[in-house]
PDB file of N, CA and C in Angstrom:
ATOM      1  N   UNK I   1    -221.175-195.214  99.653  1.00  0.00           N
ATOM      2  CA  UNK I   1    -221.158-195.354 101.165  1.00  0.00           C
ATOM      3  C   UNK I   1    -220.825-196.858 101.926  1.00  0.00           C
ATOM      4  N   UNK I   2    -221.426-197.940 100.739  1.00  0.00           N
ATOM      5  CA  UNK I   2    -221.370-199.148 101.174  1.00  0.00           C
ATOM      6  C   UNK I   2    -219.967-199.745 101.130  1.00  0.00           C
ATOM      7  N   UNK I   3    -219.387-199.331 100.177  1.00  0.00           N
ATOM      8  CA  UNK I   3    -217.957-199.471  99.920  1.00  0.00           C
ATOM      9  C   UNK I   3    -217.199-198.978 100.971  1.00  0.00           C
ATOM     10  N   UNK I   4    -217.279-197.896 101.645  1.00  0.00           N
ATOM     11  CA  UNK I   4    -216.529-197.416 102.806  1.00  0.00           C
ATOM     12  C   UNK I   4    -216.693-198.194 104.000  1.00  0.00           C
ATOM     13  N   UNK I   5    -218.023-198.679 104.199  1.00  0.00           N
ATOM     14  CA  UNK I   5    -218.321-199.639 105.246  1.00  0.00           C
ATOM     15  C   UNK I   5    -217.795-200.968 105.118  1.00  0.00           C
ATOM     16  N   UNK I   6    -217.603-201.431 103.800  1.00  0.00           N
ATOM     17  CA  UNK I   6    -216.763-202.778 103.567  1.00  0.00           C
ATOM     18  C   UNK I   6    -215.455-202.736 103.960  1.00  0.00           C
ATOM     19  N   UNK I   7    -214.895-201.517 103.438  1.00  0.00           N
ATOM     20  CA  UNK I   7    -213.333-201.171 103.700  1.00  0.00           C
ATOM     21  C   UNK I   7    -212.817-201.008 105.054  1.00  0.00           C
ATOM     22  N   UNK I   8    -213.725-200.128 105.658  1.00  0.00           N
ATOM     23  CA  UNK I   8    -213.431-199.494 106.867  1.00  0.00           C
ATOM     24  C   UNK I   8    -214.106-199.854 108.220  1.00  0.00           C
ATOM     25  N   UNK I   9    -215.345-200.313 108.233  1.00  0.00           N
ATOM     26  CA  UNK I   9    -216.250-200.132 109.055  1.00  0.00           C
ATOM     27  C   UNK I   9    -216.747-201.512 109.715  1.00  0.00           C
ATOM     28  N   UNK I  10    -216.289-202.521 108.867  1.00  0.00           N
ATOM     29  CA  UNK I  10    -216.627-203.907 109.241  1.00  0.00           C
ATOM     30  C   UNK I  10    -216.067-204.542 110.519  1.00  0.00           C
ATOM     31  N   UNK I  11    -216.756-204.771 111.490  1.00  0.00           N
ATOM     32  CA  UNK I  11    -216.050-205.490 112.983  1.00  0.00           C
ATOM     33  C   UNK I  11    -216.615-206.772 112.954  1.00  0.00           C
ATOM     34  N   UNK I  12    -215.681-207.654 113.202  1.00  0.00           N
ATOM     35  CA  UNK I  12    -216.053-209.175 113.353  1.00  0.00           C
ATOM     36  C   UNK I  12    -216.053-209.302 114.670  1.00  0.00           C
ATOM     37  N   UNK I  13    -215.422-208.993 115.768  1.00  0.00           N
ATOM     38  CA  UNK I  13    -215.365-209.127 117.105  1.00  0.00           C
ATOM     39  C   UNK I  13    -214.214-209.903 117.564  1.00  0.00           C
ATOM     40  N   UNK I  14    -213.203-209.874 116.606  1.00  0.00           N
ATOM     41  CA  UNK I  14    -212.009-210.839 117.013  1.00  0.00           C
ATOM     42  C   UNK I  14    -210.935-210.051 118.027  1.00  0.00           C
ATOM     43  N   UNK I  15    -210.586-211.001 118.494  1.00  0.00           N
ATOM     44  CA  UNK I  15    -209.507-210.325 119.811  1.00  0.00           C
ATOM     45  C   UNK I  15    -208.118-209.374 119.004  1.00  0.00           C
ATOM     46  N   UNK I  16    -208.128-209.611 118.089  1.00  0.00           N
ATOM     47  CA  UNK I  16    -207.063-208.538 117.134  1.00  0.00           C
ATOM     48  C   UNK I  16    -207.680-207.355 116.840  1.00  0.00           C
ATOM     49  N   UNK I  17    -208.769-207.025 116.522  1.00  0.00           N
ATOM     50  CA  UNK I  17    -209.623-205.842 116.383  1.00  0.00           C
ATOM     51  C   UNK I  17    -209.835-204.731 117.447  1.00  0.00           C
ATOM     52  N   UNK I  18    -209.456-203.802 117.099  1.00  0.00           N
ATOM     53  CA  UNK I  18    -209.592-202.460 118.181  1.00  0.00           C
ATOM     54  C   UNK I  18    -211.049-201.983 117.939  1.00  0.00           C
ATOM     55  N   UNK I  19    -211.508-202.480 118.898  1.00  0.00           N
ATOM     56  CA  UNK I  19    -213.233-201.722 119.253  1.00  0.00           C
ATOM     57  C   UNK I  19    -213.176-200.117 119.113  1.00  0.00           C
ATOM     58  N   UNK I  20    -212.394-199.441 119.597  1.00  0.00           N
ATOM     59  CA  UNK I  20    -212.409-198.053 119.684  1.00  0.00           C
ATOM     60  C   UNK I  20    -211.957-197.623 118.383  1.00  0.00           C
ATOM     61  N   UNK I  21    -210.865-198.088 117.490  1.00  0.00           N
ATOM     62  CA  UNK I  21    -210.609-197.802 116.333  1.00  0.00           C
ATOM     63  C   UNK I  21    -212.019-198.044 115.323  1.00  0.00           C
ATOM     64  N   UNK I  22    -212.748-199.098 115.415  1.00  0.00           N
ATOM     65  CA  UNK I  22    -213.995-199.641 114.796  1.00  0.00           C
ATOM     66  C   UNK I  22    -215.028-198.223 114.814  1.00  0.00           C
ATOM     67  N   UNK I  23    -215.423-197.786 116.106  1.00  0.00           N
ATOM     68  CA  UNK I  23    -216.168-196.916 116.531  1.00  0.00           C
ATOM     69  C   UNK I  23    -215.799-195.601 115.837  1.00  0.00           C
ATOM     70  N   UNK I  24    -214.270-195.353 115.953  1.00  0.00           N
ATOM     71  CA  UNK I  24    -213.990-193.822 115.311  1.00  0.00           C
ATOM     72  C   UNK I  24    -214.093-194.051 113.742  1.00  0.00           C
ATOM     73  N   UNK I  25    -213.510-195.142 113.144  1.00  0.00           N
ATOM     74  CA  UNK I  25    -214.218-195.287 111.812  1.00  0.00           C
ATOM     75  C   UNK I  25    -215.459-195.291 111.165  1.00  0.00           C
ATOM     76  N   UNK I  26    -216.362-195.858 111.938  1.00  0.00           N
ATOM     77  CA  UNK I  26    -217.879-195.690 111.969  1.00  0.00           C
ATOM     78  C   UNK I  26    -218.230-194.385 112.155  1.00  0.00           C
ATOM     79  N   UNK I  27    -217.855-193.621 112.966  1.00  0.00           N
ATOM     80  CA  UNK I  27    -218.405-192.094 113.101  1.00  0.00           C
ATOM     81  C   UNK I  27    -217.778-191.496 111.860  1.00  0.00           C
ATOM     82  N   UNK I  28    -216.387-191.486 111.528  1.00  0.00           N
ATOM     83  CA  UNK I  28    -216.090-190.866 110.476  1.00  0.00           C
ATOM     84  C   UNK I  28    -217.050-191.057 109.307  1.00  0.00           C
ATOM     85  N   UNK I  29    -217.227-192.423 108.689  1.00  0.00           N
ATOM     86  CA  UNK I  29    -218.134-192.518 107.633  1.00  0.00           C
ATOM     87  C   UNK I  29    -219.211-191.638 107.656  1.00  0.00           C
ATOM     88  N   UNK I  30    -220.139-191.958 108.826  1.00  0.00           N
ATOM     89  CA  UNK I  30    -221.417-191.578 108.988  1.00  0.00           C
ATOM     90  C   UNK I  30    -221.352-189.992 109.180  1.00  0.00           C
ATOM     91  N   UNK I  31    -220.700-188.996 109.560  1.00  0.00           N
ATOM     92  CA  UNK I  31    -220.587-188.006 109.918  1.00  0.00           C
ATOM     93  C   UNK I  31    -220.923-186.730 108.885  1.00  0.00           C
ATOM     94  N   UNK I  32    -220.663-187.238 107.654  1.00  0.00           N
ATOM     95  CA  UNK I  32    -221.076-186.186 106.515  1.00  0.00           C
ATOM     96  C   UNK I  32    -222.453-186.613 106.211  1.00  0.00           C
ATOM     97  N   UNK I  33    -223.224-187.521 106.572  1.00  0.00           N
ATOM     98  CA  UNK I  33    -224.143-188.031 105.933  1.00  0.00           C
ATOM     99  C   UNK I  33    -225.363-187.181 107.168  1.00  0.00           C
ATOM    100  N   UNK I  34    -226.350-186.746 106.475  1.00  0.00           N
ATOM    101  CA  UNK I  34    -227.408-186.324 107.728  1.00  0.00           C
ATOM    102  C   UNK I  34    -228.811-186.984 107.000  1.00  0.00           C
ATOM    103  N   UNK I  35    -229.480-187.523 108.188  1.00  0.00           N
ATOM    104  CA  UNK I  35    -230.870-188.206 107.695  1.00  0.00           C
ATOM    105  C   UNK I  35    -232.023-187.410 108.125  1.00  0.00           C
ATOM    106  N   UNK I  36    -233.051-187.390 107.530  1.00  0.00           N
ATOM    107  CA  UNK I  36    -234.215-186.227 107.908  1.00  0.00           C
ATOM    108  C   UNK I  36    -234.695-186.847 109.073  1.00  0.00           C
ATOM    109  N   UNK I  37    -235.124-185.990 109.761  1.00  0.00           N
ATOM    110  CA  UNK I  37    -235.388-186.186 111.299  1.00  0.00           C
ATOM    111  C   UNK I  37    -234.857-186.887 112.094  1.00  0.00           C
ATOM    112  N   UNK I  38    -233.343-187.376 112.008  1.00  0.00           N
ATOM    113  CA  UNK I  38    -232.550-188.016 112.875  1.00  0.00           C
ATOM    114  C   UNK I  38    -231.388-187.092 113.154  1.00  0.00           C
ATOM    115  N   UNK I  39    -231.144-187.144 114.357  1.00  0.00           N
ATOM    116  CA  UNK I  39    -230.330-186.422 115.301  1.00  0.00           C
ATOM    117  C   UNK I  39    -228.766-187.211 115.119  1.00  0.00           C
ATOM    118  N   UNK I  40    -227.879-186.230 114.645  1.00  0.00           N
ATOM    119  CA  UNK I  40    -226.404-186.944 114.411  1.00  0.00           C
ATOM    120  C   UNK I  40    -225.997-188.131 115.731  1.00  0.00           C
ATOM    121  N   UNK I  41    -226.282-187.227 116.754  1.00  0.00           N
ATOM    122  CA  UNK I  41    -226.005-188.009 118.024  1.00  0.00           C
ATOM    123  C   UNK I  41    -226.748-189.304 117.928  1.00  0.00           C
ATOM    124  N   UNK I  42    -227.723-189.348 117.542  1.00  0.00           N
ATOM    125  CA  UNK I  42    -228.550-190.906 117.223  1.00  0.00           C
ATOM    126  C   UNK I  42    -227.880-191.850 116.435  1.00  0.00           C
ATOM    127  N   UNK I  43    -227.205-191.317 115.642  1.00  0.00           N
ATOM    128  CA  UNK I  43    -226.376-191.988 114.413  1.00  0.00           C
ATOM    129  C   UNK I  43    -225.379-192.691 115.389  1.00  0.00           C
TER     130      UNK I  43
END
């Protein structure tokens, strides 16, 4: 999971980075994981 974040979900805030794409990538990475007592919407 850490490798996925390093490869796809790192966001530096630079002008050339797409904020929406970053959030989409983040959600794709997090969606298969569930955490006890935490709703997916909270993630």
